Short mmCIF file of C-alpha atoms in Angstrom, two decimals:
data_model
loop_
_atom_site.label_atom_id
_atom_site.label_comp_id
_atom_site.label_asym_id
_atom_site.label_seq_id
_atom_site.Cartn_x
_atom_site.Cartn_y
_atom_site.Cartn_z
CA MET A 733 105.57 198.62 152.41
CA ASP A 734 101.94 198.07 153.40
CA ILE A 735 99.64 196.17 151.07
CA PHE A 736 95.99 196.90 151.84
CA LYS A 737 93.21 194.77 150.37
CA LEU A 738 89.50 195.56 150.28
CA ILE A 739 87.74 192.42 149.05
CA PHE A 740 84.08 192.81 148.15
CA GLU A 741 81.22 190.57 147.13
CA HIS A 742 77.83 192.00 146.21
CA ASP A 743 74.37 190.61 145.44
CA LEU A 744 74.77 187.56 147.65
CA ARG A 745 71.46 185.84 148.44
CA LEU A 746 70.14 186.41 151.92
CA ASP A 747 67.24 183.99 151.78
CA GLU A 748 66.88 181.82 154.85
CA LEU A 749 66.82 178.06 154.64
CA ARG A 750 63.31 176.72 154.97
CA GLU A 751 62.24 173.32 156.16
CA ARG A 752 60.93 171.16 153.35
CA HIS A 753 57.35 169.84 153.60
CA LEU A 754 56.38 166.84 151.50
CA ASP A 755 52.69 167.02 152.42
CA ARG A 756 51.43 170.58 152.06
CA SER A 757 48.02 172.12 151.50
CA SER A 758 47.20 173.96 148.28
CA GLN A 759 47.24 177.20 150.28
CA GLU A 760 50.80 176.49 151.43
CA VAL A 761 51.87 175.63 147.88
CA SER A 762 50.33 178.87 146.57
CA ALA A 763 52.13 180.87 149.25
CA SER A 764 55.40 179.13 148.39
CA ILE A 765 55.02 180.00 144.70
CA GLU A 766 54.24 183.61 145.62
CA ASP A 767 57.42 183.76 147.74
CA PHE A 768 59.41 182.23 144.87
CA MET A 769 58.26 184.99 142.51
CA LYS A 770 59.51 187.73 144.84
CA PRO A 771 63.05 188.98 144.29
CA ASP A 772 65.54 187.44 146.69
CA PRO A 773 66.93 189.83 149.28
CA THR A 774 70.68 190.23 148.92
CA TYR A 775 73.62 191.45 150.95
CA SER A 776 77.22 192.53 150.54
CA LYS A 777 80.30 191.44 152.43
CA PHE A 778 83.73 193.03 152.70
CA TYR A 779 86.96 191.38 153.80
CA ILE A 780 89.56 193.93 154.91
CA SER A 781 93.12 192.65 155.04
CA GLY A 782 96.70 193.83 155.16
CA THR A 783 100.24 192.60 154.52
CA VAL A 784 103.62 194.01 155.52
CA LEU A 785 105.29 193.10 152.25
CA ASN A 786 108.99 193.24 153.13
CA ARG A 787 108.45 191.13 156.25
CA LYS A 788 105.84 188.75 154.74
CA THR A 789 103.67 189.48 157.77
CA PHE A 790 99.93 189.00 157.34
CA GLY A 791 97.14 190.72 159.26
CA LEU A 792 95.46 194.10 159.00
CA ASP A 793 96.58 195.05 162.50
CA ARG A 794 100.21 194.36 161.59
CA ILE A 795 100.56 197.06 158.94
CA LYS A 796 102.10 200.43 159.78
CA HIS A 797 99.00 202.28 158.57
CA PHE A 798 96.56 200.30 160.72
CA PRO A 799 95.60 203.32 162.90
CA GLN A 800 94.92 205.38 159.78
CA VAL A 801 92.86 202.55 158.27
CA MET A 802 90.74 202.42 161.41
CA ASP A 803 90.29 206.20 161.31
CA SER A 804 89.17 205.94 157.67
CA LEU A 805 86.73 203.14 158.45
CA SER A 806 85.36 205.15 161.35
CA LYS A 807 84.86 208.09 159.00
CA ALA A 808 83.17 205.87 156.40
CA LEU A 809 80.79 204.40 158.98
CA ASN A 810 80.11 207.55 160.95
CA GLY A 811 76.35 207.25 160.35
CA PHE A 812 76.25 204.16 162.55
CA ASN A 813 76.45 203.68 166.29
CA ILE A 814 78.96 200.97 167.24
CA PHE A 815 78.09 198.36 169.87
CA LEU A 816 80.28 195.77 171.56
CA ASP A 817 77.90 193.56 173.52
CA ASP A 818 75.18 196.14 174.18
CA THR A 819 77.57 198.97 175.01
CA PRO A 820 78.14 201.87 172.57
CA VAL A 821 81.85 202.37 171.85
CA GLU A 822 84.15 203.93 169.29
CA LEU A 823 84.98 201.66 166.36
CA GLN A 824 88.69 201.64 167.19
CA ASN A 825 87.97 200.50 170.76
CA ALA A 826 85.48 197.87 169.63
CA VAL A 827 88.03 196.33 167.28
CA LYS A 828 90.74 196.47 169.94
CA GLU A 829 88.62 194.84 172.64
CA ALA A 830 86.51 192.31 170.73
CA GLU A 831 87.53 188.67 170.76
CA ILE A 832 88.03 186.85 167.47
CA GLY A 833 84.60 185.76 166.24
CA TRP A 834 82.64 188.04 168.58
CA PRO A 835 80.23 190.32 166.66
CA ILE A 836 80.55 194.09 166.63
CA LEU A 837 77.14 195.51 165.71
CA LEU A 838 76.62 198.77 163.83
CA SER A 839 73.19 200.39 163.90
CA GLU A 840 71.61 203.72 163.02
CA ASN A 841 69.53 203.29 166.18
CA ASN A 842 70.64 204.36 169.64
CA GLU A 843 70.35 200.82 170.98
CA ILE A 844 70.39 197.30 169.61
CA GLU A 845 67.68 194.69 169.87
CA TRP A 846 69.89 191.66 169.25
CA ASP A 847 71.59 189.30 171.63
CA PRO A 848 75.22 189.34 170.37
CA GLU A 849 75.73 185.75 171.52
CA MET A 850 73.48 184.49 168.73
CA LEU A 851 76.11 185.68 166.23
CA VAL A 852 79.25 184.42 167.99
CA ILE A 853 81.55 182.35 165.79
CA ASP A 854 83.62 179.89 167.78
CA ASP A 855 86.43 177.57 166.72
CA GLU A 856 83.89 174.93 165.66
CA SER A 857 81.82 177.18 163.39
CA ASN A 858 82.00 179.90 160.76
CA VAL A 859 79.75 182.60 159.33
CA GLY A 860 77.92 180.02 157.24
CA HIS A 861 76.63 178.40 160.43
CA LYS A 862 75.01 181.71 161.42
CA LYS A 863 73.15 182.30 158.17
CA SER A 864 69.63 182.71 159.54
CA GLU A 865 70.77 184.82 162.50
CA LEU A 866 72.91 187.03 160.26
CA ALA A 867 70.03 187.43 157.81
CA GLN A 868 67.75 188.58 160.61
CA VAL A 869 70.16 191.31 161.68
CA LEU A 870 71.05 192.50 158.18
CA LYS A 871 67.41 192.73 157.10
CA SER A 872 66.90 195.31 159.84
CA GLY A 873 69.55 197.56 158.31
CA ASP A 874 72.16 196.85 160.97
CA LEU A 875 75.72 195.82 160.02
CA VAL A 876 77.86 193.07 161.53
CA LEU A 877 81.66 193.24 161.84
CA TYR A 878 83.98 190.42 162.92
CA LYS A 879 87.67 190.13 163.66
CA GLU A 880 89.08 187.06 161.92
CA LYS A 881 92.39 185.33 162.44
CA ALA A 882 95.19 186.06 160.01
CA HIS A 883 98.59 184.39 159.99
CA GLN A 884 100.18 186.86 162.39
CA GLY A 885 97.30 189.08 163.48
CA PHE A 886 93.70 189.66 162.47
CA ASP A 887 91.63 190.91 159.54
CA LEU A 888 88.11 192.34 159.49
CA HIS A 889 84.95 190.91 157.93
CA LEU A 890 82.02 193.28 157.43
CA PHE A 891 78.44 192.35 156.41
CA SER A 892 75.78 194.77 155.19
CA GLN A 893 72.46 194.43 153.43
CA ASP A 894 73.23 197.57 151.41
CA ASN A 895 76.21 197.96 149.11
CA ILE A 896 78.33 200.41 151.11
CA TYR A 897 81.42 199.99 148.94
CA PRO A 898 81.54 203.68 147.88
CA LYS A 899 81.38 204.76 151.53
CA LEU A 900 84.41 202.61 152.29
CA PHE A 901 86.35 203.27 149.09
CA TYR A 902 86.85 207.03 149.14
CA PRO A 903 88.07 207.51 152.74
CA LEU A 904 90.47 204.59 152.27
CA ARG A 905 91.71 205.96 148.94
CA GLU A 906 92.98 209.03 150.80
CA LEU A 907 95.63 206.83 152.46
CA VAL A 908 97.33 205.82 149.20
CA ASN A 909 101.03 206.69 149.05
CA GLU A 910 104.33 205.02 148.19
CA GLU A 911 104.24 203.00 151.39
CA PHE A 912 100.51 202.15 151.27
CA ARG A 913 99.31 200.34 148.18
CA PHE A 914 95.56 199.75 148.03
CA PHE A 915 94.00 196.91 146.03
CA SER A 916 90.27 196.59 145.42
CA ILE A 917 89.39 192.95 144.82
CA ASN A 918 86.29 191.23 143.48
CA GLY A 919 85.97 188.32 145.88
CA LYS A 920 83.92 186.30 143.38
CA ARG A 921 87.06 186.09 141.23
CA ILE A 922 89.43 185.11 144.05
CA ARG A 923 88.87 181.48 144.93
CA SER A 924 92.21 180.17 146.17
CA GLU A 925 94.72 181.02 148.87
CA ARG A 926 97.35 181.61 146.20
CA GLN A 927 95.16 184.25 144.53
CA PHE A 928 94.31 185.83 147.89
CA TYR A 929 98.01 186.29 148.66
CA PHE A 930 98.84 187.49 145.14
CA GLU A 931 101.13 190.19 146.58
CA THR A 932 103.70 187.52 147.44
CA TRP A 933 104.13 186.36 143.85
CA ALA A 934 102.33 188.65 141.36
CA LEU A 935 102.35 192.15 142.79
CA HIS A 936 103.34 193.71 139.46
CA GLN A 937 100.78 191.70 137.50
CA PRO A 938 97.84 190.89 139.82
CA PRO A 939 95.31 188.21 138.83
CA HIS A 940 92.00 189.01 137.17
CA GLY A 941 89.62 190.70 139.59
CA VAL A 942 92.36 192.61 141.43
CA GLU A 943 92.62 196.34 140.70
CA GLU A 944 95.12 198.73 142.25
CA VAL A 945 93.65 201.96 143.57
CA TYR A 946 95.52 205.22 142.97
CA THR A 947 94.92 208.70 144.37
CA ASP A 948 92.76 209.61 141.34
CA THR A 949 90.95 206.27 140.92
CA GLU A 950 87.18 206.59 140.63
CA ILE A 951 84.54 203.90 141.08
#
């Protein structure tokens, strides 16, 4: 049986870190107060994961329904052009060819204006180290997708300024059957590895923040 998990977090602050100035002019202070009064820009992130339950194998690409998941994601994101480096490709090919930590960019434009290398996550860093670069891309309306290591394969990590959860939810819901169980998870409620892998110990009574999706589930 395949366990599919769509983990979402919304309304995350996208403000960039600013250098502190101890000696500032009154004009700078006034500008800072004005910025403070503006609403903070926010973003959403989605972690897309899978488990082959009977084999205790972890990684989205390891589940039987992985090709169908990719088709559903492609359908959900069909308004975007997909770029690996600066080359337009199909989503399935981008995910197949991209290295772990190398950004796949999604844009409504026909070309990208970003150098993908500025978003690369290597073994010594994580997404948090790319906060200002990620903010710059997301503010433009582009999306960023990464492959991330799982125990036996890889998962996907998607970042968007807009909340695109409904776009993802309904195409993925179409896959639900006896061999594909879909769980929608509030990532703000899941803060431990044990909770993340709830399917290994609490499948019949998931922790708070984990909701199973059925063929008639609505948002």
